[in-house]
Amino acid sequence: MASLRDLGLSEYEARAYRALLRTGPTTAKDLSRASEVPMGRIYDVLNSLEGHDLVRSQAASRPKKYVGIEPDAALDRLLEEKRRELDARAEQYASVVEELSSELDATDPVDGEFWTAAVGAEDATDLLLERIATAERRMVVVAGAPATGFDLGTIGERVTAELEAALDRGVEVRVLLSPETVDALPRSVGRRYSAELADNEGFSVRTTPGVDGTFNVFDGLEVCIEVPHPLSGEEPFAMIDIKDAEFAASVSEEFEPRWAEAEALSFG
């Protein structure tokens, strides 16, 4: 059940404010009795509620009287306080991430071969987007057939957005598509490509027949390979990520001649 404590009030503060709504203008002594907040704590509680702008006091009266502000205004003020707290916390976390990023980037990476796999459309897509997000210098994207197992429109939009972010980082992106993949791409992907990627000097896309595999090469060191389901093209696929400079170099050697022969593609 929702509680004023969820918005930052203490138990005593919540009791006192609710009691003020019931009693109307009242003294601290009477409020202590109505709210069951100990008399030794009631003034601290009232001062805190005034600090939250939830209570107004009538200093001219003797003894001093207090009244709670209307619930709608009180809840709006508490919500605004929480938003300010969350914004401040988000800025703090962002500062920590920036500091840690610089610290961790300064650490020399450990060389070595490594591979991992993600099974199923969602996990495979997350793996691909993660690897695109880590590219630093150059990226090759080859789509020899429409990817299976997921909504190509939704995933295409997400991949395009991640490619756009990579280009903003200064990554060179080359995309090679088969004619079948071009035909399968939703119009929304083509529109975003035309509007946001096509004019970027670091981005180029070409098409050529005879491209069967679907894979990505990152920085000449890492390869992500889509693996279709062996029995059904309609079921979710897997994605294998291989970090191996020698293997990545061999894949790139096969890619370069195909790229040289391919035709520039324009979505219009």
Coordinates of C-alpha atoms in Angstrom, one line a residue:
M1 CA 0.0 0.0 0.0
A2 CA 1.3 3.5 -0.9
S3 CA 2.6 5.4 2.0
L4 CA 3.9 8.9 2.7
R5 CA 7.1 7.2 3.7
D6 CA 7.6 6.2 0.1
L7 CA 7.9 10.0 -0.7
G8 CA 10.5 10.6 2.0
L9 CA 8.7 11.3 5.2
S10 CA 9.5 9.5 8.4
E11 CA 6.9 7.5 10.3
Y12 CA 6.4 10.3 12.8
E13 CA 6.2 13.0 10.1
A14 CA 3.6 11.0 8.2
R15 CA 1.5 10.5 11.4
A16 CA 1.7 14.2 12.2
Y17 CA 0.7 15.4 8.7
R18 CA -2.2 13.0 8.5
A19 CA -3.4 14.1 12.0
L20 CA -3.2 17.7 10.9
L21 CA -5.5 17.0 8.0
R22 CA -8.0 15.5 10.4
T23 CA -7.8 18.1 13.2
G24 CA -7.3 21.4 11.3
P25 CA -5.3 24.1 13.0
T26 CA -4.0 22.8 16.3
T27 CA -1.2 23.2 18.9
A28 CA 1.8 20.9 19.1
K29 CA 0.5 19.4 22.4
D30 CA -2.8 18.5 20.9
L31 CA -1.2 17.2 17.7
S32 CA 1.1 15.0 19.8
R33 CA -2.0 13.4 21.3
A34 CA -3.9 13.1 18.0
S35 CA -0.9 11.6 16.1
E36 CA 0.6 9.6 18.9
V37 CA 3.9 11.2 18.2
P38 CA 5.8 11.6 21.6
M39 CA 5.8 15.2 22.9
G40 CA 9.5 15.1 23.1
R41 CA 9.7 14.6 19.3
I42 CA 6.7 16.7 18.1
Y43 CA 8.6 20.0 17.7
D44 CA 11.4 18.4 15.6
V45 CA 8.7 16.7 13.5
L46 CA 6.8 19.9 12.9
N47 CA 10.0 21.8 12.0
S48 CA 10.9 19.1 9.5
L49 CA 7.4 19.2 8.0
E50 CA 7.7 23.0 7.7
G51 CA 11.0 22.4 5.9
H52 CA 9.2 20.3 3.4
D53 CA 6.6 23.1 3.0
L54 CA 3.9 20.7 4.2
V55 CA 2.9 22.7 7.3
R56 CA 2.2 26.4 8.0
S57 CA 2.4 27.8 11.5
Q58 CA 0.6 30.7 13.1
A59 CA 3.3 32.3 15.3
A60 CA 1.1 35.1 16.5
S61 CA -1.1 32.8 18.4
R62 CA -0.3 31.7 22.0
P63 CA 0.2 28.8 22.1
K64 CA 1.5 28.5 18.5
K65 CA -0.7 26.7 16.1
Y66 CA 0.0 24.6 13.0
V67 CA -2.0 23.6 10.0
G68 CA -1.3 21.1 7.2
I69 CA -1.4 22.3 3.6
E70 CA -3.8 20.7 1.1
P71 CA -2.9 17.1 0.1
D72 CA -2.6 17.8 -3.6
A73 CA -0.1 20.6 -3.0
A74 CA 1.7 18.5 -0.4
L75 CA 2.1 15.5 -2.7
D76 CA 3.3 17.7 -5.6
R77 CA 6.0 19.2 -3.4
L78 CA 7.1 15.8 -2.1
L79 CA 7.2 14.5 -5.7
E80 CA 9.3 17.4 -6.8
E81 CA 11.7 16.9 -4.0
K82 CA 12.1 13.2 -5.0
R83 CA 12.7 14.3 -8.6
R84 CA 15.4 16.7 -7.5
E85 CA 17.0 14.0 -5.4
L86 CA 16.9 11.5 -8.3
D87 CA 18.4 14.0 -10.7
A88 CA 21.2 14.8 -8.3
R89 CA 21.8 11.1 -7.8
A90 CA 21.8 10.5 -11.6
E91 CA 24.4 13.2 -12.0
Q92 CA 26.5 11.7 -9.2
Y93 CA 26.4 8.2 -10.9
A94 CA 27.3 9.7 -14.3
S95 CA 30.3 11.4 -12.7
V96 CA 31.4 8.1 -11.2
V97 CA 30.9 6.3 -14.5
E98 CA 33.0 9.0 -16.3
E99 CA 35.8 8.7 -13.7
L100 CA 35.8 4.9 -13.8
S101 CA 35.7 4.9 -17.6
S102 CA 38.9 6.9 -17.7
E103 CA 40.5 4.7 -15.1
L104 CA 39.5 1.5 -16.8
D105 CA 40.4 2.6 -20.3
A106 CA 43.9 3.4 -19.0
T107 CA 44.4 -0.3 -18.3
D108 CA 46.1 -2.2 -21.1
P109 CA 43.8 -4.9 -22.4
V110 CA 44.8 -8.5 -21.9
D111 CA 45.5 -10.2 -25.3
G112 CA 44.1 -13.6 -25.9
E113 CA 41.4 -15.6 -27.7
F114 CA 37.9 -15.7 -26.4
W115 CA 34.5 -16.6 -27.7
T116 CA 31.0 -16.5 -26.4
A117 CA 27.5 -17.3 -27.7
A118 CA 24.0 -16.0 -27.2
V119 CA 21.0 -18.2 -28.0
G120 CA 17.6 -16.8 -28.9
A121 CA 16.6 -13.6 -30.7
E122 CA 16.6 -11.3 -27.7
D123 CA 20.0 -12.4 -26.2
A124 CA 21.6 -12.5 -29.6
T125 CA 20.4 -9.0 -30.4
D126 CA 21.7 -7.7 -27.1
L127 CA 25.1 -9.2 -27.7
L128 CA 25.3 -7.7 -31.2
L129 CA 24.3 -4.2 -29.9
E130 CA 26.8 -4.5 -27.1
R131 CA 29.6 -5.3 -29.4
I132 CA 28.7 -2.4 -31.8
A133 CA 28.7 -0.1 -28.8
T134 CA 32.3 -1.1 -28.0
A135 CA 33.8 -0.5 -31.5
E136 CA 36.5 2.1 -31.5
R137 CA 37.9 2.5 -35.0
R138 CA 36.2 0.5 -37.7
M139 CA 33.4 -1.9 -38.3
V140 CA 32.3 -4.2 -41.0
V141 CA 28.6 -5.3 -41.2
V142 CA 27.7 -8.1 -43.7
A143 CA 24.1 -9.3 -44.1
G144 CA 23.9 -12.0 -46.7
A145 CA 20.3 -13.0 -45.8
P146 CA 17.5 -11.5 -43.8
A147 CA 18.1 -12.4 -40.2
T148 CA 15.7 -14.9 -38.8
G149 CA 13.9 -15.2 -35.5
F150 CA 13.1 -11.6 -34.7
D151 CA 11.2 -8.5 -35.9
L152 CA 13.5 -7.1 -38.6
G153 CA 11.9 -3.7 -38.4
T154 CA 12.4 -3.2 -34.6
I155 CA 15.9 -4.7 -34.6
G156 CA 16.8 -2.8 -37.7
E157 CA 15.9 0.5 -36.0
R158 CA 18.0 -0.5 -32.9
V159 CA 21.0 -1.5 -35.0
T160 CA 20.7 1.7 -37.0
A161 CA 20.6 3.8 -33.9
E162 CA 23.7 2.0 -32.5
L163 CA 25.5 2.5 -35.8
E164 CA 24.7 6.2 -35.6
A165 CA 26.2 6.4 -32.1
A166 CA 29.3 4.6 -33.4
L167 CA 29.7 7.1 -36.2
D168 CA 29.4 9.9 -33.7
R169 CA 32.4 8.3 -31.9
G170 CA 34.4 8.5 -35.1
V171 CA 34.1 4.8 -36.0
E172 CA 34.3 4.0 -39.7
V173 CA 31.3 1.8 -40.7
R174 CA 31.0 -0.3 -43.9
V175 CA 27.9 -2.2 -44.6
L176 CA 27.6 -4.9 -47.3
L177 CA 24.1 -6.3 -48.0
S178 CA 22.8 -8.9 -50.3
P179 CA 19.9 -7.9 -52.7
E180 CA 17.6 -10.2 -50.6
T181 CA 18.4 -8.3 -47.4
V182 CA 17.8 -5.0 -49.1
D183 CA 14.4 -6.1 -50.2
A184 CA 13.5 -7.3 -46.7
L185 CA 14.5 -4.1 -44.9
P186 CA 11.4 -2.1 -43.7
R187 CA 10.9 1.4 -45.1
S188 CA 11.5 2.9 -41.7
V189 CA 15.1 1.6 -41.7
G190 CA 15.6 3.0 -45.2
R191 CA 14.2 6.4 -44.2
R192 CA 16.4 6.6 -41.1
Y193 CA 19.5 5.6 -43.1
S194 CA 18.7 8.3 -45.7
A195 CA 18.1 10.9 -43.1
E196 CA 20.7 10.3 -40.5
L197 CA 23.5 8.0 -41.9
A198 CA 23.9 8.5 -45.6
D199 CA 25.7 11.9 -45.4
N200 CA 28.2 10.8 -42.8
E201 CA 31.7 10.5 -44.3
G202 CA 32.5 7.5 -42.2
F203 CA 29.5 5.5 -43.4
S204 CA 29.1 3.6 -46.6
V205 CA 26.8 0.8 -47.7
R206 CA 27.0 -1.4 -50.8
T207 CA 25.2 -4.4 -52.2
T208 CA 26.3 -7.4 -54.1
P209 CA 24.8 -10.9 -54.9
G210 CA 26.4 -14.1 -53.7
V211 CA 26.8 -13.0 -50.1
D212 CA 25.5 -15.8 -47.9
G213 CA 26.8 -15.3 -44.4
T214 CA 25.8 -12.6 -41.9
F215 CA 28.5 -11.3 -39.6
N216 CA 30.3 -8.3 -38.2
V217 CA 34.0 -7.5 -37.7
F218 CA 35.0 -5.0 -35.1
D219 CA 38.4 -3.2 -35.1
G220 CA 40.0 -6.1 -37.0
L221 CA 40.0 -8.1 -33.8
E222 CA 36.6 -9.5 -33.1
V223 CA 33.9 -11.2 -35.2
C224 CA 30.2 -11.7 -34.5
I225 CA 28.6 -14.4 -36.6
E226 CA 24.8 -15.0 -36.9
V227 CA 24.0 -18.7 -36.8
P228 CA 20.6 -19.7 -38.3
H229 CA 18.5 -22.4 -36.7
P230 CA 19.7 -25.7 -38.4
L231 CA 16.1 -27.0 -38.8
S232 CA 13.9 -23.9 -39.1
G233 CA 14.5 -20.5 -40.4
E234 CA 11.6 -19.2 -38.5
E235 CA 13.0 -20.0 -35.1
P236 CA 15.3 -17.8 -33.1
F237 CA 18.9 -17.8 -34.2
A238 CA 22.2 -17.7 -32.2
M239 CA 25.0 -15.2 -32.2
I240 CA 28.6 -16.3 -31.7
D241 CA 31.2 -13.7 -30.7
I242 CA 34.9 -14.6 -31.4
K243 CA 37.8 -12.4 -30.3
D244 CA 40.7 -13.7 -32.3
A245 CA 42.9 -11.3 -34.3
E246 CA 44.0 -14.0 -36.7
F247 CA 40.5 -15.2 -37.4
A248 CA 39.3 -11.6 -37.8
A249 CA 42.1 -11.0 -40.3
S250 CA 41.1 -14.0 -42.4
V251 CA 37.5 -12.9 -42.5
S252 CA 38.5 -9.4 -43.5
E253 CA 40.6 -10.8 -46.4
E254 CA 37.5 -12.5 -47.7
F255 CA 35.5 -9.4 -47.3
E256 CA 37.7 -6.9 -49.1
P257 CA 37.4 -8.3 -52.6
R258 CA 33.6 -8.5 -52.3
W259 CA 33.5 -4.9 -51.1
A260 CA 35.5 -3.7 -54.0
E261 CA 33.2 -5.4 -56.5
A262 CA 30.0 -4.3 -54.8
E263 CA 27.7 -1.4 -55.9
A264 CA 27.0 1.6 -53.8
L265 CA 23.5 1.5 -52.4
S266 CA 21.0 4.4 -51.9
F267 CA 17.7 4.1 -50.3
G268 CA 15.3 6.3 -52.1

